JSON list of C-alpha atoms and ligand atoms in Angstrom, two decimals:
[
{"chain": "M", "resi": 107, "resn": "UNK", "atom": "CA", "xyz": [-160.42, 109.59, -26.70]},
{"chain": "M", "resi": 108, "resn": "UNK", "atom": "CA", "xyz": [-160.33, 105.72, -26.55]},
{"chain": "M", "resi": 109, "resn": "UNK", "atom": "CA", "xyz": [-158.10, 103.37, -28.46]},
{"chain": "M", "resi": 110, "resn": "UNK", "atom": "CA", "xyz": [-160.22, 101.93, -31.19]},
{"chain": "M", "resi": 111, "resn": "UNK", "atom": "CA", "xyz": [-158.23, 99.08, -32.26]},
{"chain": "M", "resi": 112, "resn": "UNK", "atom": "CA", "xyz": [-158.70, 95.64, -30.22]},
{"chain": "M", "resi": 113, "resn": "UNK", "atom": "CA", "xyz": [-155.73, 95.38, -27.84]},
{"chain": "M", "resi": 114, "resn": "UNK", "atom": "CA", "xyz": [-155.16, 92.15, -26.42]},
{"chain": "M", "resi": 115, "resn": "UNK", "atom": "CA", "xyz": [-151.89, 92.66, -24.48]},
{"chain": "M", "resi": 116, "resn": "UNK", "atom": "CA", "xyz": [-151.53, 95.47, -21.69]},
{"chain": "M", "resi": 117, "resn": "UNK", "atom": "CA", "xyz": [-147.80, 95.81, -20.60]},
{"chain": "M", "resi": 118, "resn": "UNK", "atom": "CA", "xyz": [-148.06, 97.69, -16.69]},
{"chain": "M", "resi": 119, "resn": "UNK", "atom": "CA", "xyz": [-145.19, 98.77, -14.77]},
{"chain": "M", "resi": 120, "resn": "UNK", "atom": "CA", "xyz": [-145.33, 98.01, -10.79]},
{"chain": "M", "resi": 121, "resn": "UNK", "atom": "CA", "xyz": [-143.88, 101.22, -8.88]},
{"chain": "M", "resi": 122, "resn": "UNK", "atom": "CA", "xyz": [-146.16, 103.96, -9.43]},
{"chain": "M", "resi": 123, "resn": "UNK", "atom": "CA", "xyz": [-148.12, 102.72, -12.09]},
{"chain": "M", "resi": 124, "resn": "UNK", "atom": "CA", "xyz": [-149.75, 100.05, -10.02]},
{"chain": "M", "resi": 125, "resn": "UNK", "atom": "CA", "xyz": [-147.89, 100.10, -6.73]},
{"chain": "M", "resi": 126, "resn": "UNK", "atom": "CA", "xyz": [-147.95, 103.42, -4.53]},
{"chain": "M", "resi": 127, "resn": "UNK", "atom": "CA", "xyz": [-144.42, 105.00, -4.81]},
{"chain": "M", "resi": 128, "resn": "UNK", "atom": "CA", "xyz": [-144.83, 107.95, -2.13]},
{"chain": "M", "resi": 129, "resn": "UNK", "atom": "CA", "xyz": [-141.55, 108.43, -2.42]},
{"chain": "M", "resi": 130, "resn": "UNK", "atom": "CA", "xyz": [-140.68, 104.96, -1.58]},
{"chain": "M", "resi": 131, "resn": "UNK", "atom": "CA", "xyz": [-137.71, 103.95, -4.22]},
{"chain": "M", "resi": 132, "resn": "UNK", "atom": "CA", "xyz": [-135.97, 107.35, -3.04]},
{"chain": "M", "resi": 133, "resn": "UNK", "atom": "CA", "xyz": [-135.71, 106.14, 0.07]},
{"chain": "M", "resi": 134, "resn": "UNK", "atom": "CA", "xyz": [-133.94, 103.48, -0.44]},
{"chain": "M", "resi": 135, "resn": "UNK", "atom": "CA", "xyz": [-131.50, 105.15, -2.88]},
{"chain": "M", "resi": 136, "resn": "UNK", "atom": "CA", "xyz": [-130.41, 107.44, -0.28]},
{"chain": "M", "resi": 137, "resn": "UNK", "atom": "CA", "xyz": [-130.29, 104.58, 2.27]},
{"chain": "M", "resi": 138, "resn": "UNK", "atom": "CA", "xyz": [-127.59, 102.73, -0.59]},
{"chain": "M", "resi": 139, "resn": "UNK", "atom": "CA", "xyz": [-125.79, 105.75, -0.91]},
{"chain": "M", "resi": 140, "resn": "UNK", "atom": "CA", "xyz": [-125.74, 105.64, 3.15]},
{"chain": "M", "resi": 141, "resn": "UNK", "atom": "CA", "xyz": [-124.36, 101.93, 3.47]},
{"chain": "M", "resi": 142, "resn": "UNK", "atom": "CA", "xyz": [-122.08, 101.87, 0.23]},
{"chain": "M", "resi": 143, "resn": "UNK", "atom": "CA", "xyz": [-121.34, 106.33, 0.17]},
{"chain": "M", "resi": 144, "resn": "UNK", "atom": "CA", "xyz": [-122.45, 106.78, -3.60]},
{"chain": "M", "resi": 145, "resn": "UNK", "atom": "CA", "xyz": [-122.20, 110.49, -3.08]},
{"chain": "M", "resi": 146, "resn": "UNK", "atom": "CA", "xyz": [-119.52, 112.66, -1.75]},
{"chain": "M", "resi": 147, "resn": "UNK", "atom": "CA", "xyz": [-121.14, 115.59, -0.42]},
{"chain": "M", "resi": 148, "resn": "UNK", "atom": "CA", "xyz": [-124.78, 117.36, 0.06]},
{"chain": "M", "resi": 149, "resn": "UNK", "atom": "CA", "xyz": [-124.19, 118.54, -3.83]},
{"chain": "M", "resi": 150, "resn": "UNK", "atom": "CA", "xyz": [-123.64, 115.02, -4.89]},
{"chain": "M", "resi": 151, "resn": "UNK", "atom": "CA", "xyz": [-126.33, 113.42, -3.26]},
{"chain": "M", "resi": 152, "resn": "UNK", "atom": "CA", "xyz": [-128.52, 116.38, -4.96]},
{"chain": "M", "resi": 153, "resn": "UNK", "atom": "CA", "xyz": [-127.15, 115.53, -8.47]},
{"chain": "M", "resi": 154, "resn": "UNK", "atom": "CA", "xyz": [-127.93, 111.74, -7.85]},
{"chain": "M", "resi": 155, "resn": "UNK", "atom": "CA", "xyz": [-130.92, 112.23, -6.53]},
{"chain": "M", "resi": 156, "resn": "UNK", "atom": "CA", "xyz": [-131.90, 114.41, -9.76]},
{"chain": "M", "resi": 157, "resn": "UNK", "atom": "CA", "xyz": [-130.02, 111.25, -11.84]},
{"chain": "M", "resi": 158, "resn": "UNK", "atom": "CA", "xyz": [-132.34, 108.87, -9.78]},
{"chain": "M", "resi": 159, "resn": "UNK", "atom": "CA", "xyz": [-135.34, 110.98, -10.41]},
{"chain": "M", "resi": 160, "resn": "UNK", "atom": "CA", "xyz": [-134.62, 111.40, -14.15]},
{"chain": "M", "resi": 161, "resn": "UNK", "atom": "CA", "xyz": [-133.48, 107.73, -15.09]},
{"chain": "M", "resi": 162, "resn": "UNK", "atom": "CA", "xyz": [-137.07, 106.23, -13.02]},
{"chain": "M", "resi": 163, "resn": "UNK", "atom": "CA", "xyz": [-137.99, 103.23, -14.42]},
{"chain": "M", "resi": 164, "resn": "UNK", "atom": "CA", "xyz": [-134.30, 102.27, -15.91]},
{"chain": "M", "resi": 165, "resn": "UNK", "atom": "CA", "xyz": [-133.12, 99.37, -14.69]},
{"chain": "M", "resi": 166, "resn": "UNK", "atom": "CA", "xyz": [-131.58, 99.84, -10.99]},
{"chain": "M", "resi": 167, "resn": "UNK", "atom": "CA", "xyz": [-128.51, 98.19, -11.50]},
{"chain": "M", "resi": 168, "resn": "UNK", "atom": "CA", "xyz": [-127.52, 100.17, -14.95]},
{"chain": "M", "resi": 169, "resn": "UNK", "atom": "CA", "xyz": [-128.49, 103.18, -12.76]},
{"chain": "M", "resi": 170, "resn": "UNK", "atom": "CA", "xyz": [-126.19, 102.55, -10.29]},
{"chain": "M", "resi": 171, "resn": "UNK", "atom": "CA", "xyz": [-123.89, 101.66, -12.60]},
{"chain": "M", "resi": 172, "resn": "UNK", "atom": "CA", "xyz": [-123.76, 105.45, -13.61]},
{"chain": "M", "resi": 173, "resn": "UNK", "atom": "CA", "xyz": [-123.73, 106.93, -10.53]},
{"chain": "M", "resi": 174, "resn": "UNK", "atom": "CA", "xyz": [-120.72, 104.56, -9.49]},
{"chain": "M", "resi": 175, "resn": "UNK", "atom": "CA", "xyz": [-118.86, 105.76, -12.30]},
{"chain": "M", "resi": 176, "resn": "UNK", "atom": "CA", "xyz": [-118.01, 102.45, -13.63]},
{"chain": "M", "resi": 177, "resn": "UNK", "atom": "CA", "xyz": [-117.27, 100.61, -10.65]},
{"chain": "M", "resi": 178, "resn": "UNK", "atom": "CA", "xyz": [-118.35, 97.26, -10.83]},
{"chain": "M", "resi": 179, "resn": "UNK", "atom": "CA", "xyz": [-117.78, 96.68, -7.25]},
{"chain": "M", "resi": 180, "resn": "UNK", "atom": "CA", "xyz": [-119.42, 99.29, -5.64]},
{"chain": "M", "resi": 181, "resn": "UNK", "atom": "CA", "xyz": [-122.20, 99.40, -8.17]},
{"chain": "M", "resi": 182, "resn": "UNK", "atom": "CA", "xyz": [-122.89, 95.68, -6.68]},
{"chain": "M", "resi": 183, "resn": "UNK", "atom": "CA", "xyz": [-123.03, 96.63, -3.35]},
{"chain": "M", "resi": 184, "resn": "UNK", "atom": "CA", "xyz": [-125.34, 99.58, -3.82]},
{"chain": "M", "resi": 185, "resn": "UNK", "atom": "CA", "xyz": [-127.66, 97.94, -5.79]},
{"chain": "M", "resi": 186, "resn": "UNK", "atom": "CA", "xyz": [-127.37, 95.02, -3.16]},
{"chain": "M", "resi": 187, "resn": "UNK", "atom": "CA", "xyz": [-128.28, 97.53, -0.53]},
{"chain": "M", "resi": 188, "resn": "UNK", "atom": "CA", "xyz": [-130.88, 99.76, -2.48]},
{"chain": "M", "resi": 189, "resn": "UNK", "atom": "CA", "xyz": [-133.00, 96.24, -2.70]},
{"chain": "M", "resi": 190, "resn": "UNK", "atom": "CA", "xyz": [-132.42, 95.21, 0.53]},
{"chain": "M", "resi": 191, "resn": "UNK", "atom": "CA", "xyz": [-134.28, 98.69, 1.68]},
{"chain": "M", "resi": 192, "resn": "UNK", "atom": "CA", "xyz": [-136.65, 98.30, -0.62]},
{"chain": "M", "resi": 193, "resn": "UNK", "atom": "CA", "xyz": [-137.47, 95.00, 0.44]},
{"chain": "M", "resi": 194, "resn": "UNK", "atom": "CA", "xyz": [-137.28, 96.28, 4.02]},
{"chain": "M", "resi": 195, "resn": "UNK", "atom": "CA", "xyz": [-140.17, 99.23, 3.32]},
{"chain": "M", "resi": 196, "resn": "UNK", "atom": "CA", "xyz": [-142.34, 96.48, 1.37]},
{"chain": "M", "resi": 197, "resn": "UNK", "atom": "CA", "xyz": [-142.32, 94.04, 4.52]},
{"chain": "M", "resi": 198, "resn": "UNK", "atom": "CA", "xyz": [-143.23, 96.66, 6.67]},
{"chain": "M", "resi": 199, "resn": "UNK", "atom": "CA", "xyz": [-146.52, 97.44, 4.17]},
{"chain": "M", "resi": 200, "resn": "UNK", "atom": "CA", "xyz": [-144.75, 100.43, 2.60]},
{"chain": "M", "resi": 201, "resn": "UNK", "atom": "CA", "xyz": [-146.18, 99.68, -0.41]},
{"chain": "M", "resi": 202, "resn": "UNK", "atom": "CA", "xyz": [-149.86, 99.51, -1.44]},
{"chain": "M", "resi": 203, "resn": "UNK", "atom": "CA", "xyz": [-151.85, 98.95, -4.55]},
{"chain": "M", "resi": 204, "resn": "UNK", "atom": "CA", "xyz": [-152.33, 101.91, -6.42]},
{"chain": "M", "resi": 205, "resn": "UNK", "atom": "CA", "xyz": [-156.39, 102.55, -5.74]},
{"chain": "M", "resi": 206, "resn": "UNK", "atom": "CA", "xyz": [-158.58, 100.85, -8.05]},
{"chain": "M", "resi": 207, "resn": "UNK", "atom": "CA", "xyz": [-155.18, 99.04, -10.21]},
{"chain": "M", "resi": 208, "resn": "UNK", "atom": "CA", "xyz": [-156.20, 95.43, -9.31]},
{"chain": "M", "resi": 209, "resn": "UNK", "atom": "CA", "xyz": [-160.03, 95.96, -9.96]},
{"chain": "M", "resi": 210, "resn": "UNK", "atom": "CA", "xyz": [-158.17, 97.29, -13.26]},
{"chain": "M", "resi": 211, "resn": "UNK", "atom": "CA", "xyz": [-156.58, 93.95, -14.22]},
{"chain": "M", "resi": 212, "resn": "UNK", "atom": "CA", "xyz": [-159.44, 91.91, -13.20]},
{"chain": "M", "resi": 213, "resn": "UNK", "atom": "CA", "xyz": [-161.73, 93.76, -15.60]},
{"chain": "M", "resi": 214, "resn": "UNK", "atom": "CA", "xyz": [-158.91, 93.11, -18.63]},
{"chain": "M", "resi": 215, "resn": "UNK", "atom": "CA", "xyz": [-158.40, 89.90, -17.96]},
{"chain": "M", "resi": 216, "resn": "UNK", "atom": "CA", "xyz": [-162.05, 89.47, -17.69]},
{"chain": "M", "resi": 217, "resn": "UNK", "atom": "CA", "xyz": [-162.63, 90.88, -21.18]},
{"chain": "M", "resi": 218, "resn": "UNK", "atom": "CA", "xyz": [-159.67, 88.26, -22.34]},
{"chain": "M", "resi": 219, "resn": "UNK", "atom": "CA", "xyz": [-156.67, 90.86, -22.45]},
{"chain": "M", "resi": 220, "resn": "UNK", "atom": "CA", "xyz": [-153.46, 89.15, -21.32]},
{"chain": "M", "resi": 221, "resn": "UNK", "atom": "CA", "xyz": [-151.33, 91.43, -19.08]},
{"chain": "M", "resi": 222, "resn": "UNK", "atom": "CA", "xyz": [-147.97, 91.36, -18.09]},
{"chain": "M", "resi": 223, "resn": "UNK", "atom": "CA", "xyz": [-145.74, 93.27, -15.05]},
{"chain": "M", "resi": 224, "resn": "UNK", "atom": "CA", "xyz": [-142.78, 95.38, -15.80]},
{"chain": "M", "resi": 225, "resn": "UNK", "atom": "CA", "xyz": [-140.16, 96.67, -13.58]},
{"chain": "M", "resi": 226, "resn": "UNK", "atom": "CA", "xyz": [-136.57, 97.75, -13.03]},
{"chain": "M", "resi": 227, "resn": "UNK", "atom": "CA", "xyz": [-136.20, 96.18, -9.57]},
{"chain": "M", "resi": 228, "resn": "UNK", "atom": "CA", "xyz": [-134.60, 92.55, -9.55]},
{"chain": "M", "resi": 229, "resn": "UNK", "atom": "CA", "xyz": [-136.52, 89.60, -9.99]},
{"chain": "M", "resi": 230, "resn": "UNK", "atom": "CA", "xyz": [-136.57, 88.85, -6.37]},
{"chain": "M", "resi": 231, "resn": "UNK", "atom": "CA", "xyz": [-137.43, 92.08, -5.23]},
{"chain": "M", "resi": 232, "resn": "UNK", "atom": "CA", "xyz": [-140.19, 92.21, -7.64]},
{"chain": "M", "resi": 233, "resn": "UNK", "atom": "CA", "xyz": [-141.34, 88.58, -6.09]},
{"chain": "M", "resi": 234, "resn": "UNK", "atom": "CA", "xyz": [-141.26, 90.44, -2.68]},
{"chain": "M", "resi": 235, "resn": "UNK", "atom": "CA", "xyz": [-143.62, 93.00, -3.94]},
{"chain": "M", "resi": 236, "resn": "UNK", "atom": "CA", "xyz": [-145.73, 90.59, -5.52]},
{"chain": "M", "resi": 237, "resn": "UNK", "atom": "CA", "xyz": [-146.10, 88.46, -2.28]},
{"chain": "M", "resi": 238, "resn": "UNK", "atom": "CA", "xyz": [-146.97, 91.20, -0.43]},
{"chain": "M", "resi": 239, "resn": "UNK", "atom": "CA", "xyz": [-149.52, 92.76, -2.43]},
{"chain": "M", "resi": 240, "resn": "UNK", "atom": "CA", "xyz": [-151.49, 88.97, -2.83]},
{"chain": "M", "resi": 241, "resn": "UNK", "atom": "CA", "xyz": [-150.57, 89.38, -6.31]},
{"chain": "M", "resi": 242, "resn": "UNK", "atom": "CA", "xyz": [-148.42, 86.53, -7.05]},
{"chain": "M", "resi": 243, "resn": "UNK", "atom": "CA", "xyz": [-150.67, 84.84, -9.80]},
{"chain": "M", "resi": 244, "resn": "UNK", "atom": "CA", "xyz": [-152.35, 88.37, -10.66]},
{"chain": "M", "resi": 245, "resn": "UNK", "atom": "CA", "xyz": [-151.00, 88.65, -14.41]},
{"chain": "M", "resi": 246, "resn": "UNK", "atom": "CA", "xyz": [-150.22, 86.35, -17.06]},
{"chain": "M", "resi": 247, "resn": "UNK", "atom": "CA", "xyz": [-146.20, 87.28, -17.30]},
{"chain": "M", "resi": 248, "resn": "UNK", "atom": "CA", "xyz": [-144.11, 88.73, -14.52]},
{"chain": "M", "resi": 249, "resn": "UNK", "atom": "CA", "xyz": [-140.96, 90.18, -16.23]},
{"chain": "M", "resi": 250, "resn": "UNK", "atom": "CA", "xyz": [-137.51, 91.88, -14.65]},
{"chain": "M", "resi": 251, "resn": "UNK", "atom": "CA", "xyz": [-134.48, 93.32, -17.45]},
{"chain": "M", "resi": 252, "resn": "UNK", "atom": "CA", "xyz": [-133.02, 90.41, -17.26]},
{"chain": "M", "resi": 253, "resn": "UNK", "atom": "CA", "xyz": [-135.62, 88.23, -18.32]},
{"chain": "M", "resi": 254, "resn": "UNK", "atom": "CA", "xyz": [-135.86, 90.23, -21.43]},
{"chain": "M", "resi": 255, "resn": "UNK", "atom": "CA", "xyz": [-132.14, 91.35, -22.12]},
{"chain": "M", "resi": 256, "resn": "UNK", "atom": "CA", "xyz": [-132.72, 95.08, -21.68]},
{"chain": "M", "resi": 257, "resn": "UNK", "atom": "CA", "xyz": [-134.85, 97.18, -19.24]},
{"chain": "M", "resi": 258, "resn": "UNK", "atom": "CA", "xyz": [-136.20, 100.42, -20.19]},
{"chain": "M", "resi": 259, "resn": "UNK", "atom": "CA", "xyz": [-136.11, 102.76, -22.07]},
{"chain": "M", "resi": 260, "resn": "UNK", "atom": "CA", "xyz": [-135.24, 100.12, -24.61]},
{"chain": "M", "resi": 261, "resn": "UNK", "atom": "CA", "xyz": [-138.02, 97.80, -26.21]},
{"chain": "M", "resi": 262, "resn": "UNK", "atom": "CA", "xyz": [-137.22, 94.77, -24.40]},
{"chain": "M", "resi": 263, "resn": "UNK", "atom": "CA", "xyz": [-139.58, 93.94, -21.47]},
{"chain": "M", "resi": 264, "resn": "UNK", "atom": "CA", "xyz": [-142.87, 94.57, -23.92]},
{"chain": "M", "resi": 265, "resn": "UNK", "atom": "CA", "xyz": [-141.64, 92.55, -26.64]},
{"chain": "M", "resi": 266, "resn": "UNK", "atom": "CA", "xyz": [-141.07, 89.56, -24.47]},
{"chain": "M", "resi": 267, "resn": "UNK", "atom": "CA", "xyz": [-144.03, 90.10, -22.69]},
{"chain": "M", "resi": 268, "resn": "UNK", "atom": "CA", "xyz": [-145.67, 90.10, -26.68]},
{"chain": "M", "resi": 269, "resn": "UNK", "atom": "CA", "xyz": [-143.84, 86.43, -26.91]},
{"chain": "M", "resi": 270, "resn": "UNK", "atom": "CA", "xyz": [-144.57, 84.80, -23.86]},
{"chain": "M", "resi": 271, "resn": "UNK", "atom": "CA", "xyz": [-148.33, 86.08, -24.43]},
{"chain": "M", "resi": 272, "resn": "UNK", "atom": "CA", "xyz": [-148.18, 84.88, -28.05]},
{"chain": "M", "resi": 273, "resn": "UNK", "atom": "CA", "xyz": [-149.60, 87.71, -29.24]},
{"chain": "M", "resi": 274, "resn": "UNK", "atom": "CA", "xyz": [-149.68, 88.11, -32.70]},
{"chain": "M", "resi": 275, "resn": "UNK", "atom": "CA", "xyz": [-149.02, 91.74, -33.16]},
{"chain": "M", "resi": 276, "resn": "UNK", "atom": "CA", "xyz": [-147.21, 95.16, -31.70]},
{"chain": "M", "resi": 277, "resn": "UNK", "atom": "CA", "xyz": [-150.26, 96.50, -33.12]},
{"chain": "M", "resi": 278, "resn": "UNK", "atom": "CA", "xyz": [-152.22, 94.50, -30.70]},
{"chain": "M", "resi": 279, "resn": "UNK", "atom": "CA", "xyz": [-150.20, 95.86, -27.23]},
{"chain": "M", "resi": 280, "resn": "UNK", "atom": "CA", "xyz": [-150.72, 98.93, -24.82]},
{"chain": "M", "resi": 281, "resn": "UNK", "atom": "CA", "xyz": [-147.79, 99.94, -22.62]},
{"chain": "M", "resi": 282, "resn": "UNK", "atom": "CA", "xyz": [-148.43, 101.80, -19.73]},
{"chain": "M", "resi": 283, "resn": "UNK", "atom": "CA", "xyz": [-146.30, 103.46, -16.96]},
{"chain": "M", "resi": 284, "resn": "UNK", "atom": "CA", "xyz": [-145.86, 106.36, -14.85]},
{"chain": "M", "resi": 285, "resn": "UNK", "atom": "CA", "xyz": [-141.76, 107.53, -16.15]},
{"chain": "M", "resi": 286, "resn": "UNK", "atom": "CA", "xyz": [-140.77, 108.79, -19.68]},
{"chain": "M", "resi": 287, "resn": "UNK", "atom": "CA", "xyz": [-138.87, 106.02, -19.98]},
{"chain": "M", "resi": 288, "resn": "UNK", "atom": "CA", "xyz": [-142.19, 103.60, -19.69]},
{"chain": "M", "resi": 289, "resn": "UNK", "atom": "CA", "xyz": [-143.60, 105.48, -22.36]},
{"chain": "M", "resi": 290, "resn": "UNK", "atom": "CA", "xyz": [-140.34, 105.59, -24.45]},
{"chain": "M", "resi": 291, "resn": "UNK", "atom": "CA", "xyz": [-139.83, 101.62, -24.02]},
{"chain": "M", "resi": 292, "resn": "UNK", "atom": "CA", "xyz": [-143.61, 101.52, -25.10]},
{"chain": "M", "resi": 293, "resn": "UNK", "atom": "CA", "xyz": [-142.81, 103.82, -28.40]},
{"chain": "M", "resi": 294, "resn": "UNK", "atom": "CA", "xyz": [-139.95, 101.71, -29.23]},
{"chain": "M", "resi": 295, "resn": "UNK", "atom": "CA", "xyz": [-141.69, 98.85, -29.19]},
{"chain": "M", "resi": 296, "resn": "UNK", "atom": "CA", "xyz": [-144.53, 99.70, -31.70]},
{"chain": "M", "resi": 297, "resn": "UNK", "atom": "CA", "xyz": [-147.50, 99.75, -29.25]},
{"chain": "M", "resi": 298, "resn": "UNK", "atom": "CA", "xyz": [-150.42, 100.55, -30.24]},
{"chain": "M", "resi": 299, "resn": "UNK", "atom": "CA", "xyz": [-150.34, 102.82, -27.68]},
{"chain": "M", "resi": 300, "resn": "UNK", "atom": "CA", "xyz": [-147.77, 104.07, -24.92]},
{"chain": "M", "resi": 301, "resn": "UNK", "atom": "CA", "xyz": [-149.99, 105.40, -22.03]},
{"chain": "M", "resi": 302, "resn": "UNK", "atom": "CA", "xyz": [-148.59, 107.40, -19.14]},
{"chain": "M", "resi": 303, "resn": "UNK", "atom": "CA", "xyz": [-149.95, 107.65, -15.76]},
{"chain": "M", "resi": 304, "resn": "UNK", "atom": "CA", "xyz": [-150.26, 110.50, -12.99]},
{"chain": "M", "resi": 305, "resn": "UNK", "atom": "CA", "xyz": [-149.83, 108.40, -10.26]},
{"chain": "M", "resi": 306, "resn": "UNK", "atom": "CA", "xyz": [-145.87, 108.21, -10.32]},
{"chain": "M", "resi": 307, "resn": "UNK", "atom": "CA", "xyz": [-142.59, 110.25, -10.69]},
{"chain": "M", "resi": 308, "resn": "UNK", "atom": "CA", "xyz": [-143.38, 111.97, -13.76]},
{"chain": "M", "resi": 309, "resn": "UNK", "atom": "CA", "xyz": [-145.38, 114.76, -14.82]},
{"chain": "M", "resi": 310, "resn": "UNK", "atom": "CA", "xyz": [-147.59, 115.15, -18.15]},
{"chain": "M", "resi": 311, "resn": "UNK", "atom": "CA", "xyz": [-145.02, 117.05, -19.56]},
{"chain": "M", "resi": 312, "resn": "UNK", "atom": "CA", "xyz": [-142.44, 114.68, -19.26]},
{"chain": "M", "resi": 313, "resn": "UNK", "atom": "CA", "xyz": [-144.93, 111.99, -20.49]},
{"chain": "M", "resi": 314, "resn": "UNK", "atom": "CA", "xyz": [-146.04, 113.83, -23.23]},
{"chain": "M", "resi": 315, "resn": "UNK", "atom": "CA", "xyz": [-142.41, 114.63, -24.35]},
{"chain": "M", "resi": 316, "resn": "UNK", "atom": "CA", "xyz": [-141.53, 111.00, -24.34]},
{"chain": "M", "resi": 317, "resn": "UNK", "atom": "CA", "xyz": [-144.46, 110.26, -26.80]},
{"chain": "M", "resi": 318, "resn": "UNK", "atom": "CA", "xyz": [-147.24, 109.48, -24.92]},
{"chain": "M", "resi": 319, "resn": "UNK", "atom": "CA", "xyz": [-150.56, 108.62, -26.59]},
{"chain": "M", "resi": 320, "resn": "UNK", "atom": "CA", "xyz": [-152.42, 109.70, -23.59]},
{"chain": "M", "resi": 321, "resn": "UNK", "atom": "CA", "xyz": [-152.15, 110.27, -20.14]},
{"chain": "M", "resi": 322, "resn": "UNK", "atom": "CA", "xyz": [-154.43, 109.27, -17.28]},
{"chain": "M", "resi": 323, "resn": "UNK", "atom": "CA", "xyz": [-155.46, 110.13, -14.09]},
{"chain": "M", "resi": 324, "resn": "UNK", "atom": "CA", "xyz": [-154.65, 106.68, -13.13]},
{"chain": "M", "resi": 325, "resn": "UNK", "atom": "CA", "xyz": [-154.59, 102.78, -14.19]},
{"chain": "M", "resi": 326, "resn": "UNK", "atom": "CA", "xyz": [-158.47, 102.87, -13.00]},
{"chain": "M", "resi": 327, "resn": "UNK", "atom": "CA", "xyz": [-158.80, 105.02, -16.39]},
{"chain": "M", "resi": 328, "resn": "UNK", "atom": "CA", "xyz": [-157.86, 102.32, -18.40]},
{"chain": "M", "resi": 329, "resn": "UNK", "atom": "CA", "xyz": [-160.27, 99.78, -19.06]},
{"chain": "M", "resi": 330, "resn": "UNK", "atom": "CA", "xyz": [-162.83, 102.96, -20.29]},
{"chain": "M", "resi": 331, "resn": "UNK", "atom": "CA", "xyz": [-159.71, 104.41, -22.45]},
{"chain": "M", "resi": 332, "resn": "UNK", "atom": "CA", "xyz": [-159.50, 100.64, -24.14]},
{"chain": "M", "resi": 333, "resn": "UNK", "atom": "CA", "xyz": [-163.54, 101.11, -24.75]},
{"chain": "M", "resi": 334, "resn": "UNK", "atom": "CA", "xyz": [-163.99, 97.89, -22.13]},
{"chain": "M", "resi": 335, "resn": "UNK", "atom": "CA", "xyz": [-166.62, 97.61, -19.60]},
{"chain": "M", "resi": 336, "resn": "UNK", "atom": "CA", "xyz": [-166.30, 99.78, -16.47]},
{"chain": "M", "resi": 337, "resn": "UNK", "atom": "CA", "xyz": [-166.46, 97.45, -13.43]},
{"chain": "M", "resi": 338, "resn": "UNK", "atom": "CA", "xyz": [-168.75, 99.49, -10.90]},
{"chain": "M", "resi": 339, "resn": "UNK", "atom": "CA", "xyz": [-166.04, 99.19, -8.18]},
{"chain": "M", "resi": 340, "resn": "UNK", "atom": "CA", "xyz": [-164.17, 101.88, -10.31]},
{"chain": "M", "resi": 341, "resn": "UNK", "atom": "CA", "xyz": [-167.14, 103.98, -11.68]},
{"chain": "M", "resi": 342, "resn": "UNK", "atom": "CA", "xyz": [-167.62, 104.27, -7.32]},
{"chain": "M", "resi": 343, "resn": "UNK", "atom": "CA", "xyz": [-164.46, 105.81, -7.11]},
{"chain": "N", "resi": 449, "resn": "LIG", "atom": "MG1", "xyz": [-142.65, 103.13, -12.30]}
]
């Protein structure tokens, strides 16, 4: 089923919508929880880890936020040190593109459809990334929460990206990412469509249950989902 409606906006997240998360952003939970102690026992660090698992794509600070049970302090400092071991796996080429995602972006922008990154990592964390991957001038708007106000699963992130782009309508946008809280941040918003991907934390089910409009394999499904032309690079896949 493709979207029939010209889009002219595509809203991505990075980690495991574009970016390989092989259980990368785990990692360096548990190594916060290590420097800052987040977690009092094995139990705990299950629960948070479940939290962590359920709240992907949120924001990291709000997240640990929660799990600090309100203390500001300590929230600071784990967030602090979850980015600093994030940073630390992307310098040591942790993360890679998710197969076929830039080919992906080159064929939208080729057909004239602005695109925009979305994350819930800090804005120089997310720069990090960026540098690493070669992708500094990739998309047309790189946003973090606080550029927009919110992060997910509220509306923020695509309607700014919607500003900045000028687009002219909701009706007009496609938000895609690989959490329920992409696709709920994408459903809030109005999208056209709220797509979810395979390639991340969650499942279809959880995808689906968010209100997903579809769900793909992959980002390298998109430009034939948005009735655009196939670059052969991804029909080789
Ligand atoms: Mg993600």
């Amino acid at each position: 089923m493709t979207i029939d409606t010209p889009i002219t906006l595509v809203v991505l997240d990075m980690a495991g919508t574009t970016v390989s998360d092989d259980g990368t952003v785990e990692r360096a939970f548990l190594a916060a929880d290590a420097a800052v102690g987040l977690a009092a026992d094995d139990a705990g660090r299950r629960d948070m880890l479940q939290y962590v698992r359920d709240t992907m794509g949120y924001s990291k600070i709000v997240v640990f936020r929660h799990l600090a049970n309100g203390d500001e302090d300590l929230a600071r400092r784990a967030n602090a040190a979850f980015e600093s071991a994030y940073r630390e796996i992307v310098a040591s080429g942790g993360c890679e593109p998710i197969l076929g995602a830039a080919d992906t972006i080159h064929a939208l922008r080729a057909a004239g459809v602005r695109t925009a990154f979305t994350t819930g990592f800090s804005a120089e964390t997310q720069e990090a990334l960026l540098a690493s991957l070669g992708w500094t001038d990739i998309v047309d708007v790189v946003l973090t929460p606080a550029d927009a106000g919110r992060g997910r699963p509220f509306p923020d992130m695509p309607l700014t990206a919607l500003i900045r782009t000028e687009t002219e309508s909701v009706q007009q946008m496609v938000v895609v990412g690989d959490t329920a809280n992409d696709v709920l941040s994408g459903v809030r918003s109005g999208a056209a469509a709220s797509v979810g991907v395979l390639t991340g934390a969650h499942d279809e089910a959880a995808l689906r249950a968010a209100g997903a409009t579809h769900v793909l394999a992959s980002i390298a499904d998109l430009p034939s989902l948005l009735g655009l032309a196939v670059p052969a690079v991804l029909e080789a896949r």
